[in-house]
mmCIF file of C-alpha atoms in Angstrom:
data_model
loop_
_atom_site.group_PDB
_atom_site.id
_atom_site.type_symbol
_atom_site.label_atom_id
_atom_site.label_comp_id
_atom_site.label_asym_id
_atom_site.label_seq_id
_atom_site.Cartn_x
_atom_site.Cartn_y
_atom_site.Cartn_z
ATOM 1 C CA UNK A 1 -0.511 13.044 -16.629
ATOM 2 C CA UNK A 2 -1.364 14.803 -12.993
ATOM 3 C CA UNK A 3 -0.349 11.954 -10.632
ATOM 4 C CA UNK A 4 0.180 11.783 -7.098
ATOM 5 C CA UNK A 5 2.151 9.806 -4.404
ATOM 6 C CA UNK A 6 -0.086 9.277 -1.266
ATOM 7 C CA UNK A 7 0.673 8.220 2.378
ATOM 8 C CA UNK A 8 -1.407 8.292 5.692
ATOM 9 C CA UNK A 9 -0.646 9.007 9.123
ATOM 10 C CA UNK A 10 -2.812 9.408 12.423
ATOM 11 C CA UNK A 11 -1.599 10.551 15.730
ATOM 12 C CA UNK A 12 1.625 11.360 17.644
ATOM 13 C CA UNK A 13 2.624 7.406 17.622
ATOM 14 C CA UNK A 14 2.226 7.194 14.181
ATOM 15 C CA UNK A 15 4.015 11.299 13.392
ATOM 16 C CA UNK A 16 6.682 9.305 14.802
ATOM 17 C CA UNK A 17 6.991 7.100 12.061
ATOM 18 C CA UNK A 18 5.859 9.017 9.393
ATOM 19 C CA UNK A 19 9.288 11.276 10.425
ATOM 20 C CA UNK A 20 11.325 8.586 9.783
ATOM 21 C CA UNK A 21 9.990 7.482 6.530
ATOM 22 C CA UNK A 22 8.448 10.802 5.311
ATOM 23 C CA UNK A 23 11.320 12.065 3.133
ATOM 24 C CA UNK A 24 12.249 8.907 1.670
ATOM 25 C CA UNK A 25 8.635 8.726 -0.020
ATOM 26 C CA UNK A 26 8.730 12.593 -0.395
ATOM 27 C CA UNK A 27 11.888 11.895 -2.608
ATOM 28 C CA UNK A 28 10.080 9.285 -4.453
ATOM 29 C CA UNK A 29 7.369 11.511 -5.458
ATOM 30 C CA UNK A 30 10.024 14.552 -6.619
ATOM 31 C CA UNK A 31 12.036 12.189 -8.440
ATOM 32 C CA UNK A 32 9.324 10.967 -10.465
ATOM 33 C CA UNK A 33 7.437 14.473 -10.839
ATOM 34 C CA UNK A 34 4.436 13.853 -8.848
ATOM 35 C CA UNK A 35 3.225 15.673 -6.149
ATOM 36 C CA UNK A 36 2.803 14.326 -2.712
ATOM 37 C CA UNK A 37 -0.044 14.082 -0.349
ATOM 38 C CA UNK A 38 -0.166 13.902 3.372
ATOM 39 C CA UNK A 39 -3.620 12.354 5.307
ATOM 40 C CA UNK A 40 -3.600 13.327 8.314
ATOM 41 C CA UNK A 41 -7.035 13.684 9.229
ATOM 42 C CA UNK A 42 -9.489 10.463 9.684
ATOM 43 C CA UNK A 43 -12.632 10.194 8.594
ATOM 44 C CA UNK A 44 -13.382 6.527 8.740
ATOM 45 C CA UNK A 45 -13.079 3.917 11.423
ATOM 46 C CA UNK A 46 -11.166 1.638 11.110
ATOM 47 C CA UNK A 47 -8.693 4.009 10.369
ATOM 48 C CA UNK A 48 -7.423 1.774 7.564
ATOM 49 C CA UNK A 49 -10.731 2.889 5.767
ATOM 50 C CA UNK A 50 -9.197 6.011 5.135
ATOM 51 C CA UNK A 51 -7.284 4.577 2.165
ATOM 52 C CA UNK A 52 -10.423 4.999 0.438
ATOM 53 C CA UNK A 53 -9.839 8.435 0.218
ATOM 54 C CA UNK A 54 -7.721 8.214 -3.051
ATOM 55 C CA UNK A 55 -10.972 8.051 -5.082
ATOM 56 C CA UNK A 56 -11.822 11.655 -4.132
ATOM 57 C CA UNK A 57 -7.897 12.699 -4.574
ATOM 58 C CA UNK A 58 -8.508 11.461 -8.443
ATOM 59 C CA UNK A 59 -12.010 12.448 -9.342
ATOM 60 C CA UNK A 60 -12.373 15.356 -7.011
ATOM 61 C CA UNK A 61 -8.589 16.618 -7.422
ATOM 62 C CA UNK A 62 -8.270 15.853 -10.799
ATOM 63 C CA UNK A 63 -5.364 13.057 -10.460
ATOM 64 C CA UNK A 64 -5.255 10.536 -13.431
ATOM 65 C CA UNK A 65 -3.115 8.028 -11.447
ATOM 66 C CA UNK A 66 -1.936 7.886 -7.130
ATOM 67 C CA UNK A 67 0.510 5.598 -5.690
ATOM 68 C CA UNK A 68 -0.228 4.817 -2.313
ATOM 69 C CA UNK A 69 2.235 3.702 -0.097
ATOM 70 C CA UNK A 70 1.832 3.327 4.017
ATOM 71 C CA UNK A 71 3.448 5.565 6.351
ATOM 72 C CA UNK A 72 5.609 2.461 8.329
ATOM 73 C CA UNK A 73 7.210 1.815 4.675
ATOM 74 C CA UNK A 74 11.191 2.809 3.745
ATOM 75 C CA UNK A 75 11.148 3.930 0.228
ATOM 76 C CA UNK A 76 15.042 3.256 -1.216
ATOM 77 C CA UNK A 77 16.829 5.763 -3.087
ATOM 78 C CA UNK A 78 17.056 3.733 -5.900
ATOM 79 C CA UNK A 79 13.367 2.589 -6.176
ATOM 80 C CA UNK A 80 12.076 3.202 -9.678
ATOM 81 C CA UNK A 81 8.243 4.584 -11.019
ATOM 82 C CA UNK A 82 7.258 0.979 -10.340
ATOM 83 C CA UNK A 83 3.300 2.281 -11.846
ATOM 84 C CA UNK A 84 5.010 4.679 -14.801
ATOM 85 C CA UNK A 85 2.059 4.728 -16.855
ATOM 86 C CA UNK A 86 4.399 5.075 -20.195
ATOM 87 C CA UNK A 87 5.363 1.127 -19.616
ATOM 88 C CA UNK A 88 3.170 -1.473 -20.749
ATOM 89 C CA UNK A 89 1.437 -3.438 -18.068
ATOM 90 C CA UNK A 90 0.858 -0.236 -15.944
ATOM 91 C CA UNK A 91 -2.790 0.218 -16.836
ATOM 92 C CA UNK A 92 -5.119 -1.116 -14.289
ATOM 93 C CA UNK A 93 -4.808 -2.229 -10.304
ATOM 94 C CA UNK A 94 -0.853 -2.622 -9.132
ATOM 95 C CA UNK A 95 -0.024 -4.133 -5.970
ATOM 96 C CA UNK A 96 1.764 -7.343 -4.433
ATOM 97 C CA UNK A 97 -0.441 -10.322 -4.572
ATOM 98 C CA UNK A 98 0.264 -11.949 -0.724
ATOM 99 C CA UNK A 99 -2.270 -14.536 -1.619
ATOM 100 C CA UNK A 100 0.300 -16.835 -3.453
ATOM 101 C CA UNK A 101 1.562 -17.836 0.260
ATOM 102 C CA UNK A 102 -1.197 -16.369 2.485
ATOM 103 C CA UNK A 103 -4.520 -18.344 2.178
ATOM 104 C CA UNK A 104 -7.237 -14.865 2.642
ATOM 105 C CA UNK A 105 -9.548 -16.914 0.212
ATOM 106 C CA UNK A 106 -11.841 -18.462 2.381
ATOM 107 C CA UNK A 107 -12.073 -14.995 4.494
ATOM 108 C CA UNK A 108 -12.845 -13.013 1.230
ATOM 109 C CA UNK A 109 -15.917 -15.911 0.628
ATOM 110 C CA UNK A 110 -17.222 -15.586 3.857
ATOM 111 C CA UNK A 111 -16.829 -12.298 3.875
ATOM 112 C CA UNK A 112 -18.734 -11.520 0.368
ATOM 113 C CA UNK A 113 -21.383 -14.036 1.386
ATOM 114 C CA UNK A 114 -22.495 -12.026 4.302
ATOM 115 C CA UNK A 115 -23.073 -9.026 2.253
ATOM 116 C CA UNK A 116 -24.716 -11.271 -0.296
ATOM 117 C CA UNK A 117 -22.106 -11.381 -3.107
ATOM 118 C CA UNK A 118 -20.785 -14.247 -4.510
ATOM 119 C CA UNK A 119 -16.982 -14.328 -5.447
ATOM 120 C CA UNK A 120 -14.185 -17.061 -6.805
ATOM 121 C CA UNK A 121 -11.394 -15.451 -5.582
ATOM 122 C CA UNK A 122 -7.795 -15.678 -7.608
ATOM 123 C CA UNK A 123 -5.881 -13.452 -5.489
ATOM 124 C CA UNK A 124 -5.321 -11.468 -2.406
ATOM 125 C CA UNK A 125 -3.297 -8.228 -3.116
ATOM 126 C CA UNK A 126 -2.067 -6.181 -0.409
ATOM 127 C CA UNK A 127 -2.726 -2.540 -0.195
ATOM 128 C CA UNK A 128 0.332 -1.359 1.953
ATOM 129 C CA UNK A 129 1.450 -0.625 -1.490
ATOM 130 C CA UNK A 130 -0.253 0.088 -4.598
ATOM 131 C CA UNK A 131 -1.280 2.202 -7.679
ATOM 132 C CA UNK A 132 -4.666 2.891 -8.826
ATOM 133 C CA UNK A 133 -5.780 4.846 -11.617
ATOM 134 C CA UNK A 134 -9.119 7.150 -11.591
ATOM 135 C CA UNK A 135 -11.093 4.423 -13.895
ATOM 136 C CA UNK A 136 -10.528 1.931 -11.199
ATOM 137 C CA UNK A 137 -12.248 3.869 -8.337
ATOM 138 C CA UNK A 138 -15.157 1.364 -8.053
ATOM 139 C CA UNK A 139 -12.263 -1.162 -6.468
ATOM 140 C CA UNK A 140 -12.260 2.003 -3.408
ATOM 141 C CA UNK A 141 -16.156 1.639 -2.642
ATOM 142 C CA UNK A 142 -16.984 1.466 0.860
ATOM 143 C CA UNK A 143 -18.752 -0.745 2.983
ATOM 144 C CA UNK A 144 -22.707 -0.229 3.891
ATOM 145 C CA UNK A 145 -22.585 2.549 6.505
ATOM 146 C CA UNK A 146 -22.693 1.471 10.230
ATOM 147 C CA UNK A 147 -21.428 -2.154 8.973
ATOM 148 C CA UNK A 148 -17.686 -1.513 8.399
ATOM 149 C CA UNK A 149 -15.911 -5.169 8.737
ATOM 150 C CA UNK A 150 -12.536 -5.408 10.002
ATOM 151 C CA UNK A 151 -10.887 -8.645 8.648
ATOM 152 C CA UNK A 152 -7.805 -7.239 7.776
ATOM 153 C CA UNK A 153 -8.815 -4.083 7.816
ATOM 154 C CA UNK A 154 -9.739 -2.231 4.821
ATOM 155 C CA UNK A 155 -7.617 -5.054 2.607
ATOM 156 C CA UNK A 156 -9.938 -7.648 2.266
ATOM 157 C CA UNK A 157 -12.701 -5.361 1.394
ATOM 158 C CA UNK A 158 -10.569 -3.984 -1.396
ATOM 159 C CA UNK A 159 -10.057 -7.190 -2.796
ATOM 160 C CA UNK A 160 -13.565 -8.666 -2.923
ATOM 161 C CA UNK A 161 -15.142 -5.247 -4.355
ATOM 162 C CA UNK A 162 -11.612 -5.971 -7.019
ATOM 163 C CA UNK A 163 -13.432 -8.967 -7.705
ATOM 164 C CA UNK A 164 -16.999 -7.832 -7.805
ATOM 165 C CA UNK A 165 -15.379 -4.643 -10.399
ATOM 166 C CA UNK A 166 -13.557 -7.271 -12.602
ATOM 167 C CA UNK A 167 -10.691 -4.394 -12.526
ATOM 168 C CA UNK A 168 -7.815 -4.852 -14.101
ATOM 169 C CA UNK A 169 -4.977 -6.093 -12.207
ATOM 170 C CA UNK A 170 -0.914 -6.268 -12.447
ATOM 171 C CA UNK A 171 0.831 -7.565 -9.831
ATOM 172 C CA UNK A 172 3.835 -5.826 -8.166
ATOM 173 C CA UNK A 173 7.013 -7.565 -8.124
ATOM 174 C CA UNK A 174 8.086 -8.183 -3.812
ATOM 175 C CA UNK A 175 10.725 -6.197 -3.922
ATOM 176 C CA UNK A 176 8.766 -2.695 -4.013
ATOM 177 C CA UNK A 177 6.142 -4.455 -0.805
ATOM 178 C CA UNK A 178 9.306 -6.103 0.908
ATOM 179 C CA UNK A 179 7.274 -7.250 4.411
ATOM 180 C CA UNK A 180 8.758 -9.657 6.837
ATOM 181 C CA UNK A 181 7.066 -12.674 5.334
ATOM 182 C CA UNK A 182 8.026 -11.510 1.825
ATOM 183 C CA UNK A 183 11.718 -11.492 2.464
ATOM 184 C CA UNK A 184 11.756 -15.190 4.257
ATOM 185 C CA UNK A 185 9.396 -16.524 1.057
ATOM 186 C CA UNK A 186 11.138 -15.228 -1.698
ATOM 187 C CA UNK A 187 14.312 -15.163 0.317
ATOM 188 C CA UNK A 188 15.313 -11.516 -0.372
ATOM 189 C CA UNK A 189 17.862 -9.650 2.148
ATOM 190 C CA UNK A 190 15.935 -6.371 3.185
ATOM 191 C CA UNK A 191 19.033 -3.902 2.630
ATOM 192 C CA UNK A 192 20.503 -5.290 -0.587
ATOM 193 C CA UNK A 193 16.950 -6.377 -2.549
ATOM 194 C CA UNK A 194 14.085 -4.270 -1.485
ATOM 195 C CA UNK A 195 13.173 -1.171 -3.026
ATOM 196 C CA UNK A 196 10.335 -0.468 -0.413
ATOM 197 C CA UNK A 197 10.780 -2.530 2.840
ATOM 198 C CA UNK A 198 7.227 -2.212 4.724
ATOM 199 C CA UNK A 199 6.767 -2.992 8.393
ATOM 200 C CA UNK A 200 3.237 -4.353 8.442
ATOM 201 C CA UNK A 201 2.227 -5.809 11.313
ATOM 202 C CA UNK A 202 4.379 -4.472 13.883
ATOM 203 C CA UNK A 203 2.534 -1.887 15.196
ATOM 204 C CA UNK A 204 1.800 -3.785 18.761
ATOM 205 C CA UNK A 205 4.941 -2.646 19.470
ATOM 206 C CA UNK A 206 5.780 1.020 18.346
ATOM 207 C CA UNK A 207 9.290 1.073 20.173
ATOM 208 C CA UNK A 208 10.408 -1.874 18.379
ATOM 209 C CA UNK A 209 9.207 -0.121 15.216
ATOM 210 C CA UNK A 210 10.507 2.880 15.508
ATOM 211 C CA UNK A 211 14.264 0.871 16.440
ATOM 212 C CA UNK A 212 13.459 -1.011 13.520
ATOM 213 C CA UNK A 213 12.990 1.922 10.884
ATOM 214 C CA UNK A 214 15.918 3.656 12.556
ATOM 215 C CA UNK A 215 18.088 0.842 12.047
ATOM 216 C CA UNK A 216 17.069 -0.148 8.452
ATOM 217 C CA UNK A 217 17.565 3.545 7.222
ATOM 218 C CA UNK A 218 20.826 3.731 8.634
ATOM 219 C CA UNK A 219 22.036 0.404 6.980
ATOM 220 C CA UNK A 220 20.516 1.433 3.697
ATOM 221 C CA UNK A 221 22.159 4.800 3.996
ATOM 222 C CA UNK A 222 25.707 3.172 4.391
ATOM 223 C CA UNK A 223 24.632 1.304 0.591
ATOM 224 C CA UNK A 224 23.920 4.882 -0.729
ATOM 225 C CA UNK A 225 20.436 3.681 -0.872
#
């Protein structure tokens, strides 16, 4: 199976990052024979839109399965083929569902209403890190041009057009989508636990982040991780 490990980066504050984290997720991909892929060029704003992009990487390039994973995300050494398509379970949608603590709900209503669906949603997934396979590309489809919303950023989106799709859905266990409010819910320790600790959310300051990354690299370094 032809599958590919994505990321996304855009401009010099963000190269900065992607530095840092780049061969951790490049080592990821080569352990796991697949091949990585670099966007580095937008072509939607917001730029988060660009995640949609993965449905041309698997029906235009030919890729049966991509794991996307954001560019302000440490892969660990040890971090398994969380999507290996040869395990049961990793058919469909995979990806972290934040909604068990973080009430999007009513947004993704609201939301759906104004572009007259109607939606019961069951869960919020977060798309800092996922796998999709090429059947599932209807869960990428993009807004109405001219009327891209921004709650959350290309997220929310996602998740209603999940809902509208009825695609099929396994949920990704915290460890490999390790955010801030991850570790303090499920009370994991960031070095020791997390297979993929992501920084979402701290881009207002890109100092911090960087000092952050730095940090967190070195300390999972001295755990041969």
């Amino acid at each position: 199976m032809k599958r590919a490990v994505v990321t996304m980066a855009f401009g010099t504050e963000w190269d900065k990052v992607l530095a840092l984290t780049q061969p951790r997720i490049e080592d990821f991909a080569k352990r796991n024979e697949m091949d990585f892929i670099l966007i580095n060029r937008s072509v939607m704003d917001p730029k988060d839109y660009n995640k949609s992009l993965l449905a041309n990487i698997l029906v235009g390039r030919g890729y049966e399965q991509c794991i996307y994973i954001d560019c302000d995300c440490l892969v660990a050494k040890d971090c398994d083929d969380f999507a290996n398509p040869k395990e049961e379970g990793n058919d469909g949608f995979i990806a972290f569902d934040e909604g068990d603590f973080l009430d999007r709900k009513e947004g993704m209503k609201k939301l759906a209403a104004q572009y007259g669906g109607t939606i019961t949603p069951t869960y919020y997934f977060n798309f800092g890190v996922f796998a999709i396979r090429r059947k599932h590309v209807g869960l990428l489809s993009l807004p109405p041009l001219g009327t891209v919303p921004n709650h959350f950023g290309m997220q929310t989106w996602a998740n209603i057009q999940a809902h509208l799709w009825d695609i099929p859905l396994s949920g990704l266990d915290p460890a490999y989508n390790c955010m801030t409010s991850v570790e303090d819910q499920y009370g994991l320790d960031r070095h020791k636990d997390a297979y993929i600790i992501h920084y979402a959310g701290q881009s207002n300051d890109m100092i911090q982040l960087l000092t952050s990354i730095q940090y967190d690299d070195a300390k999972l370094k001295e755990l041969g991780r």
